[in-house]
XYZ file of C-alpha atoms in Angstrom:
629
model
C 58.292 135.757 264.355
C 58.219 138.092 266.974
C 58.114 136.364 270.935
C 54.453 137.601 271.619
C 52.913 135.447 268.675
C 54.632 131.981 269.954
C 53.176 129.905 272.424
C 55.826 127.026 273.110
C 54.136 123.966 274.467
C 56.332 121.300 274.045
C 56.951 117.893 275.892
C 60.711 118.790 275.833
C 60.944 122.541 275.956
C 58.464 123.105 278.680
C 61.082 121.851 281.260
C 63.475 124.344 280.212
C 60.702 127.550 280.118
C 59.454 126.400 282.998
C 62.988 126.412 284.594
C 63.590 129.684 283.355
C 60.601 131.311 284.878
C 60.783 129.392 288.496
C 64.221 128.488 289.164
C 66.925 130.287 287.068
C 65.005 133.764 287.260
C 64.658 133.928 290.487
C 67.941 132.205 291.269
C 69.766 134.663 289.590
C 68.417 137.736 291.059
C 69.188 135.987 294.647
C 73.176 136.036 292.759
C 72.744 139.058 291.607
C 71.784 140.366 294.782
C 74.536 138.579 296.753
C 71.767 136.147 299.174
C 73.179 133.141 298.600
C 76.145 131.885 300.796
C 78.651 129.739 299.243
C 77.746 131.440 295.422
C 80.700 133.482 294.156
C 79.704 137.278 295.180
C 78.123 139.074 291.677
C 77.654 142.645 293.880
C 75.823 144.146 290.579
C 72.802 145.522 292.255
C 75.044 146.943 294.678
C 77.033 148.694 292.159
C 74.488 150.338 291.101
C 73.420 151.441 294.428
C 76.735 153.192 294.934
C 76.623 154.584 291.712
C 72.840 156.111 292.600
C 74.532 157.245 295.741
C 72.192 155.672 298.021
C 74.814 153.227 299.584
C 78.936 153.233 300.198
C 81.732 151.308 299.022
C 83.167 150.358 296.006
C 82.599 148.844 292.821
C 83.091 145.404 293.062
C 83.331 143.010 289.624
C 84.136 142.720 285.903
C 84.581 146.151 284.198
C 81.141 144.632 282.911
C 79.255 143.472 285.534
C 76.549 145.709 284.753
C 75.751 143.498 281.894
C 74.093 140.333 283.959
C 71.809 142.716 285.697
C 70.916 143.924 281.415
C 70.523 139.994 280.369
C 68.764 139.212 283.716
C 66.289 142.067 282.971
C 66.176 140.839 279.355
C 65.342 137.508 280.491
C 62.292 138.361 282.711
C 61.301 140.721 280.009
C 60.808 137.473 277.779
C 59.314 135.615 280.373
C 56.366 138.407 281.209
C 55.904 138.526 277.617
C 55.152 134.570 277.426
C 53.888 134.098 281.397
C 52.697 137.348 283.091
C 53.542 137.664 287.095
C 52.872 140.687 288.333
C 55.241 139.840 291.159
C 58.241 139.338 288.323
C 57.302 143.155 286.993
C 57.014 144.789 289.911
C 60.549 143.426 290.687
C 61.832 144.419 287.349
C 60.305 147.639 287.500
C 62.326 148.296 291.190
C 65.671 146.996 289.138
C 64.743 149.767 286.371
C 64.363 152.498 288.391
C 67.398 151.734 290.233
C 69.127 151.984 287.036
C 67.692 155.167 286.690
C 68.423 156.887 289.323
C 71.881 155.627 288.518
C 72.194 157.305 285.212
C 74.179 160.539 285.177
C 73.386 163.963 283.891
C 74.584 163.665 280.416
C 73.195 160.289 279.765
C 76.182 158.036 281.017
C 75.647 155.040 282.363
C 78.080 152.297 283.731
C 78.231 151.492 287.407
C 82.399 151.056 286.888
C 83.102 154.647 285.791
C 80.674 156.358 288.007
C 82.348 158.078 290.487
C 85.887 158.260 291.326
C 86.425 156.572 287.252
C 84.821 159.412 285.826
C 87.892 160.963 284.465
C 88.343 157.524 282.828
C 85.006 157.025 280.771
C 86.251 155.717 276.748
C 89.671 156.049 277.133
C 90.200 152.050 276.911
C 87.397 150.734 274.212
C 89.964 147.932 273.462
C 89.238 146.373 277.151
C 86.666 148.127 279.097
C 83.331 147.164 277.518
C 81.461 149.999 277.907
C 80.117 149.755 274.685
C 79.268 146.102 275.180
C 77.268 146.486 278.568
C 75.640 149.618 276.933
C 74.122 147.163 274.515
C 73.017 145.083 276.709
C 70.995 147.938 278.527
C 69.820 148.453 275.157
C 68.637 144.777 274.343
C 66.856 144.476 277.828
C 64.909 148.194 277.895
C 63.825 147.530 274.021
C 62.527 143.819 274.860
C 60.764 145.428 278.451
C 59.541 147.555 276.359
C 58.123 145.215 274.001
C 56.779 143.041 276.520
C 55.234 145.740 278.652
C 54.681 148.731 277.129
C 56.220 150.862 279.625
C 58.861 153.503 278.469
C 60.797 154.259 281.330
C 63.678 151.776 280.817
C 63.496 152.994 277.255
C 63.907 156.503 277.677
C 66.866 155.937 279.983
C 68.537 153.704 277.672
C 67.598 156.036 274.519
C 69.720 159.037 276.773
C 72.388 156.703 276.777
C 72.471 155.698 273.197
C 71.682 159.723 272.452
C 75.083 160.220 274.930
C 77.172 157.508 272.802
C 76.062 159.158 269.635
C 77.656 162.446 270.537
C 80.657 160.838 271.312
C 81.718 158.694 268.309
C 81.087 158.610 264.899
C 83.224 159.800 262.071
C 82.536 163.746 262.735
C 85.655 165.762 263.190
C 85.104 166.302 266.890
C 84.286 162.623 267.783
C 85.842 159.704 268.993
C 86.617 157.522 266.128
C 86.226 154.280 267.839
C 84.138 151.563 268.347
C 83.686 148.479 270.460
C 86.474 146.066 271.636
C 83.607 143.822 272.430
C 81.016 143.762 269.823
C 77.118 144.079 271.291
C 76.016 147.359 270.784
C 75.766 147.231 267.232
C 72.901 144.897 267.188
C 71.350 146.773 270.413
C 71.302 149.795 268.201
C 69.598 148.517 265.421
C 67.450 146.971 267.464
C 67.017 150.284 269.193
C 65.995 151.837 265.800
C 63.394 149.578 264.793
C 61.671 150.542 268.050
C 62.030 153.853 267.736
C 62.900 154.797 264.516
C 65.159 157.396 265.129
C 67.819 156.770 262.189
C 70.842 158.067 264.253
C 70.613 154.609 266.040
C 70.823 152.752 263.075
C 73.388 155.482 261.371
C 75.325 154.754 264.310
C 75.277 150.749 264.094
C 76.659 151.020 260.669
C 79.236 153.200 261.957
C 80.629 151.082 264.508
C 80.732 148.140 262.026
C 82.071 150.067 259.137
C 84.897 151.318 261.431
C 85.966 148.561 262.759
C 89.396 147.510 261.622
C 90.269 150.713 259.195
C 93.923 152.061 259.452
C 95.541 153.133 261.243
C 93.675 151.755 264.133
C 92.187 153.286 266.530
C 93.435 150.756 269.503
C 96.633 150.874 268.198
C 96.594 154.658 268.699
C 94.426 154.503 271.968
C 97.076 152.748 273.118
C 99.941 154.976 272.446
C 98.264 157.639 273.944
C 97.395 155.439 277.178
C 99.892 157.328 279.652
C 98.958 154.700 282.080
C 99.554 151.030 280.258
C 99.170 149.349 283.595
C 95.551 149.840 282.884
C 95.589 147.400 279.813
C 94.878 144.316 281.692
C 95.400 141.885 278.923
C 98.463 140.925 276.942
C 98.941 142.850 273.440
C 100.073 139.815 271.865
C 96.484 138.728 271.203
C 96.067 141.599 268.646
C 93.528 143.238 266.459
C 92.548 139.649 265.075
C 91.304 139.005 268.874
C 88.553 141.793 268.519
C 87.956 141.845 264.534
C 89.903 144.663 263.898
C 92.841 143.576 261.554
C 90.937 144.265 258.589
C 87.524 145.999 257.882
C 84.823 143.895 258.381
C 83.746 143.977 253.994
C 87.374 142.388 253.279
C 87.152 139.591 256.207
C 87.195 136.182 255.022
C 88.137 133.743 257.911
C 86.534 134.031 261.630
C 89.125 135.311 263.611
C 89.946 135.798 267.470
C 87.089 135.969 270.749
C 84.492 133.487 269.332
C 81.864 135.164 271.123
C 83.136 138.734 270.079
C 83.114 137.620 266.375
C 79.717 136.194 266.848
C 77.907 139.196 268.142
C 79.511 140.918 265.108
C 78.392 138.568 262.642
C 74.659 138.784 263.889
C 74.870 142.715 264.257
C 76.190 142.197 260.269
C 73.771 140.090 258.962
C 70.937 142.654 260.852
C 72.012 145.462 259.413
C 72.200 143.639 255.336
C 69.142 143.110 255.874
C 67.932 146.612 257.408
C 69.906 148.576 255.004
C 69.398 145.884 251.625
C 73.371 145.632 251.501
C 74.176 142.733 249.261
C 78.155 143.271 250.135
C 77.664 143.030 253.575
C 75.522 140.174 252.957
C 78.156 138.289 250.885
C 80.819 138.525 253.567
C 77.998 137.098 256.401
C 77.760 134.262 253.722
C 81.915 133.688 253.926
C 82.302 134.539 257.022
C 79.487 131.768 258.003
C 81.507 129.146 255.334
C 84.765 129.702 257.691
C 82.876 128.898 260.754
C 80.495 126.111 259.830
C 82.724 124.429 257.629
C 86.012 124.734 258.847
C 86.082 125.728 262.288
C 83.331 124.384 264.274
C 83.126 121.377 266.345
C 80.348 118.557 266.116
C 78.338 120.103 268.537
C 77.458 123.503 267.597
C 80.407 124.492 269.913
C 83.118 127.143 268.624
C 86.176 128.181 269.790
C 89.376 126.189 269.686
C 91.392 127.169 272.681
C 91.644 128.960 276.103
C 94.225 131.478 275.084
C 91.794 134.879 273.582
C 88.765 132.260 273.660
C 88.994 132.420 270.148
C 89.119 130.711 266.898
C 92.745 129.374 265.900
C 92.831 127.682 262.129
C 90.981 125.441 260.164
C 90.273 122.267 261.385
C 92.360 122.931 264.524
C 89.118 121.243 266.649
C 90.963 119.569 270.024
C 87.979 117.972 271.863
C 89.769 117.659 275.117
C 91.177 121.345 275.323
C 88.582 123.047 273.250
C 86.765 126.223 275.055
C 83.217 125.613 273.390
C 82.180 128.649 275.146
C 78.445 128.881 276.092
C 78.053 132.130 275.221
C 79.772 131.322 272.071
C 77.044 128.470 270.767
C 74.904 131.004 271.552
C 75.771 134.032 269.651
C 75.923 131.247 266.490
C 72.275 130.938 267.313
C 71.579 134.854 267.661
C 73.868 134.637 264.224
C 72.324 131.880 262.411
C 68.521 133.303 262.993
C 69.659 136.611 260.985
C 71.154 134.560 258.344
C 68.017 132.719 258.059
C 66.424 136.178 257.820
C 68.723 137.314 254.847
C 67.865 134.031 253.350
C 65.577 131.106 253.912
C 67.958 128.235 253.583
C 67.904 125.384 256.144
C 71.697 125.163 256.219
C 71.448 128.050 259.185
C 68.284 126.355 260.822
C 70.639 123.143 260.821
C 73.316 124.808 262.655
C 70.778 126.826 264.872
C 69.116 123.441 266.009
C 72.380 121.752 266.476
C 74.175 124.904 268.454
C 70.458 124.485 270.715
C 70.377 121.317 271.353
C 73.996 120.678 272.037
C 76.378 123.334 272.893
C 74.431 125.606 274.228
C 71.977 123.424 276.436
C 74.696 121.969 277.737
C 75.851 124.936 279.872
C 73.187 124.132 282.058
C 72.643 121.465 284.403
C 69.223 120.054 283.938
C 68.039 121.736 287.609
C 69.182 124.687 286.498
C 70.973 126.238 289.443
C 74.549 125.340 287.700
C 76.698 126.099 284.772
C 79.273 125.159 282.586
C 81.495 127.902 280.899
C 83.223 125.548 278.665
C 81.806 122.684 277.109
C 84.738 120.099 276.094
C 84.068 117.188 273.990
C 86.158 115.248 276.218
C 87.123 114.880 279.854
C 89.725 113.662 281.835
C 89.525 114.864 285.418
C 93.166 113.782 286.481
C 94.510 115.867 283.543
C 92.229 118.693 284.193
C 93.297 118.906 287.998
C 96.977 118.720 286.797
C 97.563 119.750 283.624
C 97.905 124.016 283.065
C 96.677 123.539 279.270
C 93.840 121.719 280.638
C 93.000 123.891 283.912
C 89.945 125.985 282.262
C 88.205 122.874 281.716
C 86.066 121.834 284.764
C 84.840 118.642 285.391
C 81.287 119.614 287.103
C 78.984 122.451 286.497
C 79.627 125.910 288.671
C 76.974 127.737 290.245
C 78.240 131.198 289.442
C 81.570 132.323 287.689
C 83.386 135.988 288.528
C 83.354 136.415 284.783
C 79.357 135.244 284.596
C 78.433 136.278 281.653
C 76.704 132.711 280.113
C 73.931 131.899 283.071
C 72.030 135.031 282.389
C 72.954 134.244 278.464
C 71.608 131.203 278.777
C 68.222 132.586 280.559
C 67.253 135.010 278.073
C 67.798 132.401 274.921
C 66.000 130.409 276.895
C 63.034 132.584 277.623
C 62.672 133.801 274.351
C 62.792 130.339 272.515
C 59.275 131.156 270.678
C 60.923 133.606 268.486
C 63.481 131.252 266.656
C 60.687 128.920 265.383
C 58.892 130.995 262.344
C 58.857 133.419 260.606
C 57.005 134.418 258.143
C 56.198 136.924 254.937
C 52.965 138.610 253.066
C 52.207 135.213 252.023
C 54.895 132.288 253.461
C 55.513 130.983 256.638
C 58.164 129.278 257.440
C 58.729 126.890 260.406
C 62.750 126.364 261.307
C 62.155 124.003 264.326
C 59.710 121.815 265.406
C 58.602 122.007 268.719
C 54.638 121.344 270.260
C 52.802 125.107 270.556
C 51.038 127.588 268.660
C 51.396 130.924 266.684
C 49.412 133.558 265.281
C 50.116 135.587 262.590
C 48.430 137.473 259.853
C 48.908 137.297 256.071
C 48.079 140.126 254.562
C 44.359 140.317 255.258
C 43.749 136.549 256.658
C 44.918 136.066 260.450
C 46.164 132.214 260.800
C 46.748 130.304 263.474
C 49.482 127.348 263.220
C 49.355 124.513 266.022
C 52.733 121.538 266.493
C 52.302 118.479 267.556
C 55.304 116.583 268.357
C 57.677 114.418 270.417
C 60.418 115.929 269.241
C 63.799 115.514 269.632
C 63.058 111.976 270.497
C 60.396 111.107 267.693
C 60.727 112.589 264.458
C 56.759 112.854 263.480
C 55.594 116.182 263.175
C 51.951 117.443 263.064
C 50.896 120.564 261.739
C 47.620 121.747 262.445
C 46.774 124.983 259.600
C 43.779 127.061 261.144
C 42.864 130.578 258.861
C 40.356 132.311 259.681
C 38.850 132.217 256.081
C 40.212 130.321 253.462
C 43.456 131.415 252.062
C 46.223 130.583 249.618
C 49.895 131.168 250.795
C 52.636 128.790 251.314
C 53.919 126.859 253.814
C 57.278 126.038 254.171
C 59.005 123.315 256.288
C 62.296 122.676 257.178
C 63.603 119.411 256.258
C 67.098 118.896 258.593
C 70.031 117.758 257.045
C 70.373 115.284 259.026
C 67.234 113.348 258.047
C 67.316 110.827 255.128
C 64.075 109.758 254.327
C 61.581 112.257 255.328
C 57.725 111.803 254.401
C 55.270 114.731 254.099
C 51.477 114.346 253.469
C 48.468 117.013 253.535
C 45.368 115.381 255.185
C 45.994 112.189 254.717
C 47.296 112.788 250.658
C 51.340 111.782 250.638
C 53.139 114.498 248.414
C 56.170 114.385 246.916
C 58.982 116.177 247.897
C 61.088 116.585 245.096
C 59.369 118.767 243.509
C 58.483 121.161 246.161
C 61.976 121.412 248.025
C 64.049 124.621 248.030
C 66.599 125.668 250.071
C 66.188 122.555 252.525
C 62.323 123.731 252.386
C 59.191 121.774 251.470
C 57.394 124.575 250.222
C 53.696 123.493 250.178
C 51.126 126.344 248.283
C 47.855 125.515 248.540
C 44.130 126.886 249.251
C 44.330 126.399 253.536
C 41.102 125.788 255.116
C 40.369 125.524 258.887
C 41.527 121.866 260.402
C 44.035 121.232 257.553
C 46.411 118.942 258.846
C 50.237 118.203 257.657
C 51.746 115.476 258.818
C 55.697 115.634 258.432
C 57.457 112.046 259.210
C 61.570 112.847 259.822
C 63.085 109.342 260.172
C 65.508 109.579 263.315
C 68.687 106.924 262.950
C 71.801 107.012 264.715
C 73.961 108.062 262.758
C 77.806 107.930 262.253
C 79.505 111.666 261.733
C 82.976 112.052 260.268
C 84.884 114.637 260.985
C 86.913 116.348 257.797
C 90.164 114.270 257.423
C 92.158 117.808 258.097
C 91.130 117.341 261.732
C 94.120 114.961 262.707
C 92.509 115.367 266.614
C 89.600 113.147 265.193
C 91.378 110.665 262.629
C 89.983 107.390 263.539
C 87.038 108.120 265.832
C 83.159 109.470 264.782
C 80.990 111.036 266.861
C 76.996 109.692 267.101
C 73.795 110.827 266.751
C 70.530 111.218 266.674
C 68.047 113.280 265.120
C 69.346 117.090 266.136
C 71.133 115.421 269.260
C 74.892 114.715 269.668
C 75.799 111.470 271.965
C 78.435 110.792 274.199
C 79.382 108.270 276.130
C 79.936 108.508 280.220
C 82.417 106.496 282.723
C 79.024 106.157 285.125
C 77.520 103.707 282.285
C 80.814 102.482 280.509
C 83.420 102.064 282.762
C 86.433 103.991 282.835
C 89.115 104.723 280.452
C 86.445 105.472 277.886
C 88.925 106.186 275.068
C 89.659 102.405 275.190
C 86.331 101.533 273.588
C 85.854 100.879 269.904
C 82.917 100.806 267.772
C 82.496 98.309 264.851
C 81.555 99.074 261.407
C 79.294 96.610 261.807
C 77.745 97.518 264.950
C 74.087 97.783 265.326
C 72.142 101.099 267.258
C 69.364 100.400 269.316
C 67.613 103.973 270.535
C 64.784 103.535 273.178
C 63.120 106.444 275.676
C 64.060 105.731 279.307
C 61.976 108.116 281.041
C 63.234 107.739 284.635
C 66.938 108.262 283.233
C 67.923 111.924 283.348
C 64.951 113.385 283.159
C 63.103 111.208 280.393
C 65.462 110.801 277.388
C 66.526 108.539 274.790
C 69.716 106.643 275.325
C 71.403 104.583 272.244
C 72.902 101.035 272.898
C 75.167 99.026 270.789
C 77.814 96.287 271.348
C 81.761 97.248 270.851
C 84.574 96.708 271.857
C 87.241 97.616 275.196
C 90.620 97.266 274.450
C 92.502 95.952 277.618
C 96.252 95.223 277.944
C 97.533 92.047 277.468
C 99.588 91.173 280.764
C 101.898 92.818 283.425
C 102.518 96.840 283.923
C 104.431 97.688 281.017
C 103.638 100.831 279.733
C 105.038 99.683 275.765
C 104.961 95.982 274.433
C 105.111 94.224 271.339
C 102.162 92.009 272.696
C 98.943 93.593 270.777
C 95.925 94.345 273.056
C 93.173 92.372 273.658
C 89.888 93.402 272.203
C 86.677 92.455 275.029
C 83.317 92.616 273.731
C 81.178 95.416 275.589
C 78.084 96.859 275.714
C 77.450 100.419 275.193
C 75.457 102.852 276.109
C 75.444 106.681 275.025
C 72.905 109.275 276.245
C 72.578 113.090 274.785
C 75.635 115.510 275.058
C 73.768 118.325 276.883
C 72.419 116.035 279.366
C 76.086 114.495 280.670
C 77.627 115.327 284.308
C 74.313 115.261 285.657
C 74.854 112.354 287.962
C 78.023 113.047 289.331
């Protein structure tokens, strides 16, 4: 449901809005404008400055550093849609003519090869993310767009795309590449359903249906490189690192740069359903088997290791080494909202609430102003200080990376949180995740208003408030999380049963709607035990807890140290209860183990077994640890 008809009012979420409109907005565009001491320097207004001519010096940055100014802009475009400031558009509106006046004669238009690079524009696709940050141009001018009406950062992003197009495609006189990091596929279709000029969508499906045909195209960029000094990254990683060993229609497994493969996958699953492809639907629906089921960790968090940021093989989940990337969790959210728009099946809400809730919230500390990159399952401080296999894993947040691509990520999933909650046909609505607000939305010829009531993710009970503006019949269809066991459902006070209404994780409730109907949904929340797949040797005797759509861990502030020392019973009995002056107001889960301690002396290796000490417990939410030092 599109951002405009969602009103997110939620006891939980309205921190994290709010955050986004008065702290991490502004914040950013201090970074972004290099005012803060201390903060590592972003220089990306600047860049485009000297690319507009209007100040000296040199490009300064990531190849794509234009991109956080894109997802900063994209952000406050969400933001004005849900909370207008005029003072937030008017500085948008300086940022976008900036850009403008940046843009070159033919459309171009990357701060990195204006200038002096000129000579150098798409002669490195494998590396230089052009392609990529042009997306992102593309995502925030469509979404500006959308939330303002004006055109201007349109039409200077619809010269650009008009520029790409008459460089690639498969026409004898163009480039036959495509993007060594995926992004403006999506942006393009995305593009086209604004506009609905069908070269941008023409052009989407080109860039995916190219990808990974022989012979390939970085292979042969490379041969012709005269200069491989400007390859910055090893070849060893290979085609599997950008989703370009096979063609996309024959991949099975998800392969190399988690994020990369993610921003594929949703651009994929988009276009299926733009273009009704059932084939390219069916290899979504594998490729999101490989992932889910083989190759994700417990919190919503993919990508095995530090080397490519990528995917490894199945099952190969270290908790302590993982890279969990931010920006990963979220691309699985961007991917599992268009699966749930190819198909209304709750297993993609399930992972699109856990990826939320855990491994992407995470990334953030709960003020805002700090960041992780990676997002480990488990910390050890000395190792990470000491160990090289260990040395991308940081023990605090960061308030700003070189390489800073997941704080503005994070802001614009963030801002635009109303749009993952419904959706909705000629006569169904469906509600993925429950969280206190409103939408509006018409159905056919009836407009309807739906209203949440919740304490979720704490509580479980769910209120539904169905207000048409006439009577109507149409079904409603609610999500019923995989993780809950015993859910009850009633319809003004009438329980139903929900056997024979489920489909696809749905209740699916048809019925004659009047004004003040109320549906009460009651999701049982127990702490739960989760075993990992016995392939995973990393987690062969352990299980991870939780709690409704939130993953636990346990910190050395609460437990004492050497936390891997501490057993839990079979036996052992959960108690959850809200603490609202710890970390913000959450629920922490208590429970009596074990510590195993040694038995006597220094020895590093006895025959002597170790004492087991009874201990109390306690484990608060994963996205909420390292806030207290």
């Amino acid at each position: 449901m599109p951002l405009r008809q969602v009103r997110v009012d939620d006891q939980f979420w309205n921190h994290y809005t709010s955050l986004v409109r008065d702290v991490i907005i502004p914040y950013q565009r201090q970074v972004l404008n290099d005012e803060l001491p201390g903060v590592e320097p972003s220089h990306a207004f600047e860049n485009f400055r000297i690319a507009a001519g209007e100040a000296e010096g040199e490009f300064y940055g990531e190849v794509f550093q234009d991109s956080d100014v894109a997802k900063w802009l994209e952000a406050v475009a969400y933001s004005l849609t849900t909370h207008y400031d005029p003072a937030l558009e008017k500085a948008a509106d300086q940022v976008i003519d900036l850009i403008a006046r940046a843009q070159q004669p033919d459309g171009y238009l990357n701060t990195f090869f204006i200038g002096d690079k000129a000579d150098l524009r798409w002669s490195n696709l494998t590396e230089d993310h052009e392609l990529y940050s042009a997306g992102h141009l593309i995502e925030a001018a469509v979404a500006y767009y959308q939330a303002t009406g004006k055109d201007q950062f349109l039409k200077v992003v619809r010269r650009y795309a008009d520029h790409i197009d008459s460089v690639f495609g498969s026409e004898p006189e163009k480039l036959k590449g495509y993007p060594g990091h995926q992004e403006v596929e999506l942006a393009l279709v995305k593009l086209f359903q604004v506009t609905k000029e069908e070269r941008y969508l023409n052009l989407a499906k080109y860039f995916v249906n190219e990808r990974g045909q022989k012979p390939s195209y970085f292979d042969l960029e490379y041969e012709q490189c005269a200069d491989k000094k400007r390859y910055r990254n090893p070849r060893e990683w290979g085609l599997k690192y950008s989703q370009a060993h096979l063609p996309v229609r024959e991949q099975t497994s998800a392969e190399g740069h988690a994020v990369r493969a993610m921003y594929l996958y949703a651009a994929m699953a988009e276009l299926a359903k733009e273009t009704r492809d059932a084939q390219l639907a069916e290899v979504c629906k594998t490729l999101w088997k490989s992932v889910t089921q083989r190759r994700m960790y417990v919190t919503g968090g993919i990508g095995s290791q530090a080397y490519g940021e990528g995917f490894t093989v199945d099952y190969d989940l270290p908790n302590d080494t993982s890279y969990t990337e931010t920006c990963a969790s979220i691309g699985l959210i961007f991917w599992a909202q268009r699966m749930l728009n190819l198909e209304a099946d709750s297993r993609y809400a399930d992972v699109l609430e856990r990826a939320l809730y855990n491994g992407a919230l995470a990334g953030m500390s709960l003020d805002g102003k700090q960041f992780f990159y990676v997002n480990p399952l488990e910390v050890w401080p000395e190792a990470c200080a000491n160990r090289h296999d260990h040395r991308h894993v940081k023990t605090t947040r960061q308030s700003w990376f070189s390489c800073a691509c997941c704080p503005p990520n994070l802001a614009r999933l963030l801002a635009s949180l109303g749009q993952y909650v419904y959706s909705y046909g000629e006569n169904e609505v469906y509600v993925h995740l429950y969280m206190g607000g409103k939408a509006d939305f018409a159905l056919l010829d009836t407009k309807v208003q739906l209203e949440q009531s919740t304490d979720f993710p704490w509580d479980g009970k769910v209120d539904v408030t169905i207000n048409p503006a006439k009577k109507r019949e149409f079904t409603l269809c609610l999500r019923i999380p995989g993780w809950c066991r015993r859910p009850h459902l009633s319809v003004n006070g009438e329980k139903l049963e929900l056997a024979p209404i489920m489909e696809k994780g749905y209740a699916k409730i048809t019925r004659l709607w009047s004004k003040g109907d109320r549906v009460r949904l009651v999701l049982p929340m127990e702490t739960e035990r989760i075993y990992a797949h016995p392939s995973a040797r990393m987690n062969a005797g352990k299980v991870a807890l939780a709690r409704g759509p939130l993953v636990y861990c346990l910190e050395e502030i609460d437990n004492g140290p050497v936390l891997a020392s501490i057993s839990l019973p079979r036996q052992a009995a959960f108690e959850a209860s809200f603490v609202p002056d710890l970390l913000g107001g959450v629920t922490e889960i208590r429970f009596e183990g074990f510590r195993t301690e040694k038995p006597h002396g220094d020895e590093l290796y006895t025959t002597t077994p170790p004492e087991q000490i009874a201990t109390s417990i306690r484990g608060i939410p994963y996205y909420a640890w390292n806030n207290r030092g």
